[in-house]
Coordinates of C-alpha atoms and ligand atoms in Angstrom, one line a residue:
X128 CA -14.5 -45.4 21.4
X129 CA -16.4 -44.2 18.4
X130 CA -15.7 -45.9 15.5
X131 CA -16.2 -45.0 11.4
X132 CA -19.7 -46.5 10.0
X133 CA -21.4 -46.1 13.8
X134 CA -25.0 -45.0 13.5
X135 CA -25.7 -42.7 15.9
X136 CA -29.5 -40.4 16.9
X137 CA -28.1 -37.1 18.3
X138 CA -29.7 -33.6 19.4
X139 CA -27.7 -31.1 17.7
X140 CA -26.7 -28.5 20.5
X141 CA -24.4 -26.4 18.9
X142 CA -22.4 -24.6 16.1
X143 CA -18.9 -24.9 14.9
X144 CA -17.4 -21.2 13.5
X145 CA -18.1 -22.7 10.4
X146 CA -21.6 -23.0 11.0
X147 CA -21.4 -27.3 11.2
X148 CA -23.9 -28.2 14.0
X149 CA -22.1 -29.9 16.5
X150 CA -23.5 -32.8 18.7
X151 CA -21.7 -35.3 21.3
X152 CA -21.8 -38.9 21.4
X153 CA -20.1 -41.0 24.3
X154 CA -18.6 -37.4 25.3
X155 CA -17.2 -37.0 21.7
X156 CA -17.9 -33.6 20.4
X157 CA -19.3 -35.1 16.7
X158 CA -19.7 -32.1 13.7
X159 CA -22.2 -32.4 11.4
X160 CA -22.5 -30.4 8.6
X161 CA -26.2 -29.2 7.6
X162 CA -27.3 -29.6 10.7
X163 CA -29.4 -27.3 12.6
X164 CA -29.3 -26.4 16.1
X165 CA -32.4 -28.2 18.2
X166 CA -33.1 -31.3 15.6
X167 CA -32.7 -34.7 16.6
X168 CA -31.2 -37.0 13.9
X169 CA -29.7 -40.0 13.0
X170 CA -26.2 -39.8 12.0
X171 CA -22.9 -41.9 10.5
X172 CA -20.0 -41.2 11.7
X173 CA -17.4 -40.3 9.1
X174 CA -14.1 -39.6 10.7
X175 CA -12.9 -40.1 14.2
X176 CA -10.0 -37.8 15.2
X177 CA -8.1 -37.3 18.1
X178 CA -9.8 -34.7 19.7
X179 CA -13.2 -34.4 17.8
X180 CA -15.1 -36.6 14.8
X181 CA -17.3 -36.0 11.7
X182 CA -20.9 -37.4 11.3
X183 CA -23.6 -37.0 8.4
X184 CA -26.8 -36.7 8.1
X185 CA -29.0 -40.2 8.0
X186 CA -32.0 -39.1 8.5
X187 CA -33.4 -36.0 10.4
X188 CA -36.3 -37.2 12.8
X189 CA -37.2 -34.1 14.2
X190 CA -36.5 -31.1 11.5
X191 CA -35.8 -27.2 12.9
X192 CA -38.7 -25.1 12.0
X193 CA -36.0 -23.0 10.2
X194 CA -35.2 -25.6 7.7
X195 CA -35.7 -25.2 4.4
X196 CA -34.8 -26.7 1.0
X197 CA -32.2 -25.1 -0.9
X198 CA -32.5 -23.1 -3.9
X199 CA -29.3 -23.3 -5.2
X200 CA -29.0 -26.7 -7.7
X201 CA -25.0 -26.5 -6.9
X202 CA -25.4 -26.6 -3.1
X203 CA -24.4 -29.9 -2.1
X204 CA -21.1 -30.3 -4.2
X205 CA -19.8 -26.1 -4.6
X206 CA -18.0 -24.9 -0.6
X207 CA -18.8 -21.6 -1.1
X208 CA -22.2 -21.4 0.4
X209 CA -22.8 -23.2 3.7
X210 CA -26.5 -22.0 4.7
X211 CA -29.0 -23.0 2.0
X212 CA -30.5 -25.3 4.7
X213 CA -31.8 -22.7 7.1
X214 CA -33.7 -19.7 6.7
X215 CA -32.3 -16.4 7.3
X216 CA -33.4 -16.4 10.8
X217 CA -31.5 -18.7 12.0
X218 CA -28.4 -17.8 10.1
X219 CA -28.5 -14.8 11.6
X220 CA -28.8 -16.1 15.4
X221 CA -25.9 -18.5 14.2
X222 CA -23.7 -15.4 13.3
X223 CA -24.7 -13.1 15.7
X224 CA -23.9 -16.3 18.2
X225 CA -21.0 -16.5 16.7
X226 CA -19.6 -13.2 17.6
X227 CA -20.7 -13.4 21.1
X228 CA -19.4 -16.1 21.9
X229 CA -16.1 -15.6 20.9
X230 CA -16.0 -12.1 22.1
X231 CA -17.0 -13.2 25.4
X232 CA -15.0 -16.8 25.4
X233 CA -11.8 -15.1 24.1
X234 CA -12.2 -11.6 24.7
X235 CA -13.5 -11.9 28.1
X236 CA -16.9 -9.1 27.9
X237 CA -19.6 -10.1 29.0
X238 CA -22.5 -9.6 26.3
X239 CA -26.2 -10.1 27.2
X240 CA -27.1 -9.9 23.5
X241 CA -26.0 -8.6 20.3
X242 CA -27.5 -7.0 17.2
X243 CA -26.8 -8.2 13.7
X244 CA -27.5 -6.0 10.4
X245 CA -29.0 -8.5 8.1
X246 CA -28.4 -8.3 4.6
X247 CA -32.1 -7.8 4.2
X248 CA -31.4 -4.5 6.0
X249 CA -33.3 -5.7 9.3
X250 CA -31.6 -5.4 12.5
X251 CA -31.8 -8.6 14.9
X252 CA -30.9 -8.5 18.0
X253 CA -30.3 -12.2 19.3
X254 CA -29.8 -13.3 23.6
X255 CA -28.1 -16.0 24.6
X256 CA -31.2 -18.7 24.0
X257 CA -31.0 -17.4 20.3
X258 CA -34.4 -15.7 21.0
X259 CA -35.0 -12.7 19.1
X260 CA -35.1 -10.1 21.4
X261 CA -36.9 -7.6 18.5
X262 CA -36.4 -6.4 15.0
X263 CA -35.6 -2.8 13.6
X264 CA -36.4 -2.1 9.6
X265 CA -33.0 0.5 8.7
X266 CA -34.0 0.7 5.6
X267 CA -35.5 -0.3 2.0
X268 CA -35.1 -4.4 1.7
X269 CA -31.8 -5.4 0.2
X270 CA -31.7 -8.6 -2.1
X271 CA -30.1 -11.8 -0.3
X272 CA -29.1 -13.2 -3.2
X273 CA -26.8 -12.0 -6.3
X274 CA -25.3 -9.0 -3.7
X275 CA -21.2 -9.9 -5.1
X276 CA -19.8 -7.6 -6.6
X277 CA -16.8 -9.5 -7.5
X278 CA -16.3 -13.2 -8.6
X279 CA -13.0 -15.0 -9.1
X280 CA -13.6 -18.8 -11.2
X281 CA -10.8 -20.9 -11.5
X282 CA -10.2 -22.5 -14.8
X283 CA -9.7 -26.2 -15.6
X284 CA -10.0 -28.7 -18.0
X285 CA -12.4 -31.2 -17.3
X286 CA -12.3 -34.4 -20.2
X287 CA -12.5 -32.4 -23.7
X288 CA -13.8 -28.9 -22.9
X289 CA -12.4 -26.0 -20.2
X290 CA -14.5 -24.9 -17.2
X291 CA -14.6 -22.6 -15.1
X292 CA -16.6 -22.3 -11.4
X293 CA -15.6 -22.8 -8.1
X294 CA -13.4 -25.7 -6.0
X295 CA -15.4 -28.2 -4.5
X296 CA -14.6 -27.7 -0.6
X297 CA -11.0 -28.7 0.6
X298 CA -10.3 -29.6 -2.7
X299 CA -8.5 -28.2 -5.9
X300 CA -11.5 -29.5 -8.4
X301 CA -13.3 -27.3 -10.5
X302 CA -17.1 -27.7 -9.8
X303 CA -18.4 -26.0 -13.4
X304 CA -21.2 -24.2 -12.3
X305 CA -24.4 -22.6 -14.2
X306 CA -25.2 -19.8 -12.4
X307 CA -24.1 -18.6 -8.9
X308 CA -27.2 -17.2 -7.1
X309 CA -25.3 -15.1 -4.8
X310 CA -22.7 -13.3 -7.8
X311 CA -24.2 -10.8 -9.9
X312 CA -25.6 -11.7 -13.5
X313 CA -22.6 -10.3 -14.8
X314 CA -20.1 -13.1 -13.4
X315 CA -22.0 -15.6 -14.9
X316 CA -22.5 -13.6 -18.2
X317 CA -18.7 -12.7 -18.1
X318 CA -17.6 -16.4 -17.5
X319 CA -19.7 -18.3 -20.1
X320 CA -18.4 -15.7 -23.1
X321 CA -14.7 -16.3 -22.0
X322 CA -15.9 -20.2 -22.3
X323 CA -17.2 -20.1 -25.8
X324 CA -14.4 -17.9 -26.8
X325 CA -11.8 -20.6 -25.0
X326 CA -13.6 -23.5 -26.5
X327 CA -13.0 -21.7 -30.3
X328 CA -10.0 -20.7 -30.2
X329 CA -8.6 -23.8 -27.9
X330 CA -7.7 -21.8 -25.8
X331 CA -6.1 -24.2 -23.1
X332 CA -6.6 -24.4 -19.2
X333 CA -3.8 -23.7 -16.8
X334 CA -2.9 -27.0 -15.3
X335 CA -1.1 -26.0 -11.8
X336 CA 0.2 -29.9 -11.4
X337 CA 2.4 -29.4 -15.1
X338 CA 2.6 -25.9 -14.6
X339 CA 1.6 -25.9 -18.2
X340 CA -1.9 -24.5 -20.3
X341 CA -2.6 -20.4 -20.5
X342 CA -6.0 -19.2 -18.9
X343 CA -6.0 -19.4 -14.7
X344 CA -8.7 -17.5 -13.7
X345 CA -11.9 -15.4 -14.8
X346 CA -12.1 -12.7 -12.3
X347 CA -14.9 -10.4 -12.8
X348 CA -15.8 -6.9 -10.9
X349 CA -19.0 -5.0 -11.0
X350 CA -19.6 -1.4 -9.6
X351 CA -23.0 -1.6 -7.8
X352 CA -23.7 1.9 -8.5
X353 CA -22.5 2.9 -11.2
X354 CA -22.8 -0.3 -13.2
X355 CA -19.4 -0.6 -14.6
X356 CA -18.2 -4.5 -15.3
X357 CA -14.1 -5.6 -15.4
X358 CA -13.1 -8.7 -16.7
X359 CA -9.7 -9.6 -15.8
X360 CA -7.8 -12.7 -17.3
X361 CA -5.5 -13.9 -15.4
X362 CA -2.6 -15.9 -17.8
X363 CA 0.2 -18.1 -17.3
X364 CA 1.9 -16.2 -20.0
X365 CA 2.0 -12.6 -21.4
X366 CA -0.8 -12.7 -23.5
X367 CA -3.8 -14.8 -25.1
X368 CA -4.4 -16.1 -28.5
X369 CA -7.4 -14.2 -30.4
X370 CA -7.4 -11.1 -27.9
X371 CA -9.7 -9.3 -30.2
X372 CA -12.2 -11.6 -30.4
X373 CA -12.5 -12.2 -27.0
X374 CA -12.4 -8.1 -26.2
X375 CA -15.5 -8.0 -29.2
X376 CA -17.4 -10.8 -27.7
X377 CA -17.6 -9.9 -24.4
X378 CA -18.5 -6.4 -25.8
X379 CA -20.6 -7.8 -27.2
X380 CA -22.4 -9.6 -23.7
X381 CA -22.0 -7.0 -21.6
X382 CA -23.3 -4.2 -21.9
X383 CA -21.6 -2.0 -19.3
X384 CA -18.3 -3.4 -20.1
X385 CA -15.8 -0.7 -18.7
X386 CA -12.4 -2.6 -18.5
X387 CA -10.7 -5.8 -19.9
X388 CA -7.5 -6.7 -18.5
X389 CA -4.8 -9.1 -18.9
X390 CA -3.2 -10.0 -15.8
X391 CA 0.4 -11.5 -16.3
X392 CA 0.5 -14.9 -13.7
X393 CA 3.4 -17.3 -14.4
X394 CA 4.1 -18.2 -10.8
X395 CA 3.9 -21.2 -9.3
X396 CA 1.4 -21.0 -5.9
X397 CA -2.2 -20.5 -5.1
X398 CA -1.8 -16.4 -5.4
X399 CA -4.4 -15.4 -7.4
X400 CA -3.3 -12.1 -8.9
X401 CA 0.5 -10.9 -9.7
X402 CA 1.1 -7.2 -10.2
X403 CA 1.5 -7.0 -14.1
X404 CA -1.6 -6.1 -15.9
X405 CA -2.1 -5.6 -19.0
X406 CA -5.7 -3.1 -20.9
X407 CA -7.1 -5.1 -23.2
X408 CA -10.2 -2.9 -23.6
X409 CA -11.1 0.6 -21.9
X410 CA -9.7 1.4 -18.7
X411 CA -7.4 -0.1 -16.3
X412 CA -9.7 -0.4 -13.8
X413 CA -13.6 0.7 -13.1
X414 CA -15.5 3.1 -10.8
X415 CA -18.0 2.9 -8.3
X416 CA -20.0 5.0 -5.3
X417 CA -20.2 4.2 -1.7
X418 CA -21.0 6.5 0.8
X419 CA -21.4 9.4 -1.7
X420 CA -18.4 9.1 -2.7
X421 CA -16.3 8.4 -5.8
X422 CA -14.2 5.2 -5.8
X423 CA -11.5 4.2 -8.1
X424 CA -10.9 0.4 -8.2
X425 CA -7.7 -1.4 -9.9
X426 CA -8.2 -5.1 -10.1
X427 CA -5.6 -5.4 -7.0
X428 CA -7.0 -3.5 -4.9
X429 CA -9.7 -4.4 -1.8
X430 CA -13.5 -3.9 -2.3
X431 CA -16.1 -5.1 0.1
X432 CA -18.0 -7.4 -2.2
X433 CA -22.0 -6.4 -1.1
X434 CA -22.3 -2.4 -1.8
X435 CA -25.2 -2.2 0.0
X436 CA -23.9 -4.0 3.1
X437 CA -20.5 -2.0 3.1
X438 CA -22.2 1.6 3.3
X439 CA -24.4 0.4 6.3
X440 CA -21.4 -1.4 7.7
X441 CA -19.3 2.1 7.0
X442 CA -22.1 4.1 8.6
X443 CA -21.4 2.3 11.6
X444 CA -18.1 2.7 11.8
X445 CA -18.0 6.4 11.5
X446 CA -21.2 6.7 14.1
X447 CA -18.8 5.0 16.5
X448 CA -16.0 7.2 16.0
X449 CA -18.0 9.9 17.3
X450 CA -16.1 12.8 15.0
X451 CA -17.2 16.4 15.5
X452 CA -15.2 17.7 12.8
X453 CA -11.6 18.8 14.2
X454 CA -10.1 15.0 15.3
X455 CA -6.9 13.3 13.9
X456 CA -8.0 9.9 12.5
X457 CA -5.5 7.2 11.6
X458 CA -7.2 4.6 9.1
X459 CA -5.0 1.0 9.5
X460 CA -5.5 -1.6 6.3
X461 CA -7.5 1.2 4.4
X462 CA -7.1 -0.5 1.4
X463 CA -8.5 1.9 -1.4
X464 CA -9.4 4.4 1.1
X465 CA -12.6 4.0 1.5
X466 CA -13.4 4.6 5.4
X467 CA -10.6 6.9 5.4
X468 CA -12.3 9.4 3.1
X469 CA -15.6 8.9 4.3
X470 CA -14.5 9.8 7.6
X471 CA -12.0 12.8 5.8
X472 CA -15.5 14.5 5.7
X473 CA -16.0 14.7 9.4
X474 CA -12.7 15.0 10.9
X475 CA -9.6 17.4 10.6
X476 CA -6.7 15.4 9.5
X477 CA -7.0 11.4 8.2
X478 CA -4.0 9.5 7.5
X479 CA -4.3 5.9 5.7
X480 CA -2.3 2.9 5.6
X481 CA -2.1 0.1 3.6
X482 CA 0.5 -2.4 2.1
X483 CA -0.6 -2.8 -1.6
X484 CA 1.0 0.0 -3.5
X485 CA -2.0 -0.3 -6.4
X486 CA -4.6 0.3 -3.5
X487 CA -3.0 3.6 -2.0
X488 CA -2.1 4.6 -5.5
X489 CA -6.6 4.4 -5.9
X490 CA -7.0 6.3 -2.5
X491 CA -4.9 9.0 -3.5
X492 CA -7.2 9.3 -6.7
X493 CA -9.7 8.8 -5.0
X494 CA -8.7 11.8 -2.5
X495 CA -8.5 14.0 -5.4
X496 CA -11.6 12.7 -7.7
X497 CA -13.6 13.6 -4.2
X498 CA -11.8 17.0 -3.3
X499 CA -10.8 15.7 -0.2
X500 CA -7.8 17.9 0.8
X501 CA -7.3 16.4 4.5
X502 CA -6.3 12.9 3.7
X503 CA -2.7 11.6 3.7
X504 CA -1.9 8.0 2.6
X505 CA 1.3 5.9 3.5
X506 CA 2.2 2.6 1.8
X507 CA 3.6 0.5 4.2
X508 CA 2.9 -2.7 6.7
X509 CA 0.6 -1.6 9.1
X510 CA 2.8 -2.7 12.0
X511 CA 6.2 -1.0 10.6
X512 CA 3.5 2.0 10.1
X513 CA 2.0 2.4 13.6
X514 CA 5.3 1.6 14.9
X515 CA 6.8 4.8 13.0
X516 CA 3.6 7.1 13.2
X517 CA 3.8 6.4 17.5
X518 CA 7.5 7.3 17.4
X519 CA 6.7 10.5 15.4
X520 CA 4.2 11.2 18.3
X521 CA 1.5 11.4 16.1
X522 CA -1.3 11.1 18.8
X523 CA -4.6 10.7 17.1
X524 CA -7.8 10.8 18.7
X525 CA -9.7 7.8 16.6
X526 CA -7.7 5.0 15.4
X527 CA -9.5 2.7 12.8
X528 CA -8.5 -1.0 11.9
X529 CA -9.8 -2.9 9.4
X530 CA -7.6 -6.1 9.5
X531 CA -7.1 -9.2 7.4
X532 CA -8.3 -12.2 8.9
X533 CA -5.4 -12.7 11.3
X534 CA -6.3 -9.7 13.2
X535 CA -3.4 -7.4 14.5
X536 CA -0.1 -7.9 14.9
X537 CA 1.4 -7.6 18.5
X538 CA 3.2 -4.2 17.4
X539 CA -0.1 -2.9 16.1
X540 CA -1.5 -3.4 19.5
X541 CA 1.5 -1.7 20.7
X542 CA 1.9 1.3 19.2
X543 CA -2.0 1.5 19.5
X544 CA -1.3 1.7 23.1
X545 CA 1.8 4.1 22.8
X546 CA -0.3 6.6 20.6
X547 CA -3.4 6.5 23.3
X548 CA -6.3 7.3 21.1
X549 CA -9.4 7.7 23.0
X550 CA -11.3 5.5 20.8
X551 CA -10.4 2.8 18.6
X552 CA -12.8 1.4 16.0
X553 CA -11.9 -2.0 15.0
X554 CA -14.0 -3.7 11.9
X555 CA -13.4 -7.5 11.8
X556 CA -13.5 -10.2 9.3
X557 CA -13.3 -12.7 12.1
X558 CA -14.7 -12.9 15.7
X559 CA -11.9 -15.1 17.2
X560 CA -9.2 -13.0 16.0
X561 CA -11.0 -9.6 17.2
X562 CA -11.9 -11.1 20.2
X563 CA -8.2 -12.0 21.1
X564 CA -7.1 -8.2 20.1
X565 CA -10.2 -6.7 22.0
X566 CA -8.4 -8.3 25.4
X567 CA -5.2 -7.4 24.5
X568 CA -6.3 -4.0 24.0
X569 CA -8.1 -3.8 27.2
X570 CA -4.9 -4.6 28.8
X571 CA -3.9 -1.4 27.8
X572 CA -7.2 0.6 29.2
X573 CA -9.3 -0.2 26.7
X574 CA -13.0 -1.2 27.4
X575 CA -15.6 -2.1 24.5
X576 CA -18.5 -0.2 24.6
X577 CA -19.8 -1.5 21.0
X578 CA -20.0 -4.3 19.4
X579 CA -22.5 -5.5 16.3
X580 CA -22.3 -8.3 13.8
X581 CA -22.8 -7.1 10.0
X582 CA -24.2 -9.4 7.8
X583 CA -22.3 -8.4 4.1
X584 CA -22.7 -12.2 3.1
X585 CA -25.3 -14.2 3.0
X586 CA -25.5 -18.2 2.7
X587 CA -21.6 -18.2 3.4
X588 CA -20.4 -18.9 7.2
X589 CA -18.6 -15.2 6.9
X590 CA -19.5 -12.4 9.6
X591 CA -18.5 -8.6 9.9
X592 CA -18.1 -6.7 13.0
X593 CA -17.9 -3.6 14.0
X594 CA -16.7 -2.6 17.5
X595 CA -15.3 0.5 19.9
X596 CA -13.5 0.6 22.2
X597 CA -13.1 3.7 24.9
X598 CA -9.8 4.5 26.9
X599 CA -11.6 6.2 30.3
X600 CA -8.8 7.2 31.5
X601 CA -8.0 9.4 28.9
X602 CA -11.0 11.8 30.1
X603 CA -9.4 12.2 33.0
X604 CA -6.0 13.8 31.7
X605 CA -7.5 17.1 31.6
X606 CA -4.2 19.2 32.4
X607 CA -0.4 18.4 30.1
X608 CA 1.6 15.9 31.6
X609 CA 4.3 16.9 33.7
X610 CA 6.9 14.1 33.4
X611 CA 8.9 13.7 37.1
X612 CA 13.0 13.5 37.1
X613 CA 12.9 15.3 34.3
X614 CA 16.7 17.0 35.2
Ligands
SAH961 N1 -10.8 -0.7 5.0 C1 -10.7 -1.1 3.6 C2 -9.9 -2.4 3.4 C3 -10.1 -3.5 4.3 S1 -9.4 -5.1 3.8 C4 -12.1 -1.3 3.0 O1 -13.1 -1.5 3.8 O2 -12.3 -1.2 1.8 C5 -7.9 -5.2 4.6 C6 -6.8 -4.4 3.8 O3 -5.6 -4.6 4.5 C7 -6.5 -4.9 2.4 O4 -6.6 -3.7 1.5 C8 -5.1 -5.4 2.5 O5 -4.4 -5.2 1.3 C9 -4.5 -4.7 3.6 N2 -3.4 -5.3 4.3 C10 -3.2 -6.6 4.5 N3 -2.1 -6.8 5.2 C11 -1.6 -5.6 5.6 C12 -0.5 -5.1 6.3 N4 0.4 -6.0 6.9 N5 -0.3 -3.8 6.5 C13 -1.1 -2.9 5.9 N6 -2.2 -3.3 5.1 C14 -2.4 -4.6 5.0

């Protein structure tokens, strides 16, 4: 029985989804965090559990040729980023693994290899020994670092002054940071103004033990390509002391300041954002370009946070759907409407779903700022939706799903199967999840005949896919179906 304090010299075999590596010692599966597949070191053990138990490092006796020291000062104590140890190499195999194995562990396919997109714009294509199997330049190098778009600090008090940065992992303390190397300069700008401004006008932190104290969160948004910044305050009250000053100030800082916002959040609960907003400055919300086309973006809605990662990851989506121009697309959690209009341009009819009414209020603008005359939008739950568009026998040729973590819902999968598209493409935030709705679909006829990891965020233990899947029997229903004991 392993016991807390045990030193320990282990070979690090595997990863958790996390990207922990994991050993075993006296046939206890032991994670380590910042360890790297391959090294031999000497551990502590930390925690034993049921089921599992926690080491760190001691010493590393044999280091992986992929480690490396990190760059970023806040590392060790800030959860956000979990791979500053490794290069990107090895994070990529680690992802890439990642996906594989779960589609082939839960989803039952059998993969021989799989491709990732790096966020350097190089495709990698991993086997089973993590062995790079070759590389394919897409495209002009994208930066690893600084690709967020978005940044949300929480605020706190800390002794006599208010910070802002991120939680320390597992925890509801405020790491203050100096500059995040994977947001853009803007964040950091953005968060040190509202600072300076707090500190003047003592201004006070929201404390969520009392309930008591004003600013919550900084949450800052940046438009890739067109430049536009939004700061959005979010209060526990209806305003802020000394708005003025704070609207000139960050005027002041940044230059492509489109929007200020005051976002109205007195309830009790980890939820980030409630729906009352308030313009400080400019606009309500800010614009941006993906794909060609013109997005609007309220602070509510969804926006993939690396630009440059989302139109590659978009790319593949519509390549996958295969459209020639006449087919009936349904577009499932399209948030803003992004891949709904992008595909709009290829297909005959597209029809979008999604549950925030701020984000299909944007995709409808966004319909018209793009001339886009063949897109419909619904705002509703995405199972209540399918559910209702099957029953309508609306039968689309391409479904599209582009889930929250918790993949689909068991009436999704449903009245996926009821409407019989001959190709769904699913995008995925998370391989387990996918994996279990890739075999539940193929319950229904479904086979995968793509799958590729998408690298939109680098250093964090986060991994998009993208996959289709083919119903074959649908080519073979080439005359109408004649129902029998029809009386
Ligand atoms: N495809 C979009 C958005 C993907 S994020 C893009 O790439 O920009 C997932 C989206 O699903 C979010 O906009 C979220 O608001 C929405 N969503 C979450 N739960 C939902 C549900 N039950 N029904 C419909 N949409 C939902």
């Amino acid at each position: 029985m392993l016991k807390v304090g045990q030193i320990e010299q282990v070979r690090i075999t595997d990863y958790t989804a996390e990207g922990e590596g994991v050993c075993r010692v006296e046939g206890c599966v032991v994670f380590v965090p910042g360890a790297i597949r391959g090294e031999l070191c000497r551990i502590r053990i930390t925690h034993v559990g049921r089921t599992n138990a926690h080491g760190e490092i001691r010493e590393i006796l044999e280091p992986s040729p992929h480690r490396c020291a990190a760059e970023c000062p806040d590392a060790a104590r800030c959860g956000g980023c979990k791979f500053w140890h490794m290069d990107y190499e090895a994070e990529c195999a680690l992802k890439a693994g990642r996906v594989r194995d779960a589609l082939q562990r839960l989803g039952g396919v059998e993969l021989n290899a799989l491709s990732i997109l790096g966020g350097d714009a190089v495709e990698r294509r991993f086997s089973w020994d993590d062995s790079n199997e070759g590389c394919t330049e897409s495209g002009s190098a994208a930066p690893l670092l600084h690709y967020r778009n978005k940044a949300q600090f929480p605020v706190q008090q800390k002794k006599d002054r208010v910070t802002a940065g991120f939680f320390r992992e597992r925890t509801h303390d405020v790491i203050p940071i100096r500059s995040c190397l994977i947001q853009d300069a803007a964040a950091d700008q953005a968060r040190e103004i509202v600072l300076q401004w707090a500190k003047k006008y003592n201004v006070s932190a929201y404390d969520e033990k009392t309930h008591t104290g004003l600013l919550r969160h900084i949450y800052v948004r940046k438009g890739f390509a067109s430049g536009q910044v939004m700061v959005c305050l979010v209060v526990n009250g209806p305003s802020l002391p000394r708005e003025d000053a704070l609207v000139e100030r960050l005027r002041w800082g940044i230059r492509a300041l489109q929007s200020v916002v005051l976002c109205d959040n007195r309830a009790v609960g980890n939820v980030v954002l409630s729906d009352r907003f308030r313009t400080l400055f400019g606009t309500p919300e800010i614009e941006d370009t993906l794909c060609g086309l013109r997005f609007r973006l309220s602070p509510r809605s969804f926006y993939q946070v690396n630009h440059d990662q989302a139109e590659r990851l978009y790319e593949k989506a519509i390549r996958s759907a295969g459209l020639t121009g006449n087919e009936t697309v349904i577009d499932l959690y399209c948030g803003t409407g992004t891949i709904t209009l992008i595909m709009a341009r290829q297909a005959g009819r597209v029809i979008g779903v999604e549950i925030i009414p701020q984000a299909i209020e944007d995709a409808k603008e966004n319909a018209r700022r793009n001339g886009i005359e063949n897109a419909e939008f619904i705002c509703a739950d995405a199972s209540q939706a399918a559910a209702q568009l099957a029953a309508a026998q609306i039968r689309p040729d391409i479904l599209c799903v582009d889930p929250p973590r918790k993949g689909l819902t068991p009436e999704v999968i449903d009245a996926i199967a009821e409407m019989a598209p001959q190709r769904v493409v699913y995008v995925s935030c998370d391989p387990a999840t996918l994996a279990r709705d890739v075999k539940r679909l193929s319950a229904h006829g479904y086979t995968l005949t793509a799958a590729e990891a998408v690298d939109m965020f680098p250093k964090t233990a986060h991994v998009e896919t993208v996959c289709c899947l083919y119903h074959q029997k649908k080519d073979f229903i080439s005359v109408p179906y004649e129902p029998k004991n029809v009386e």
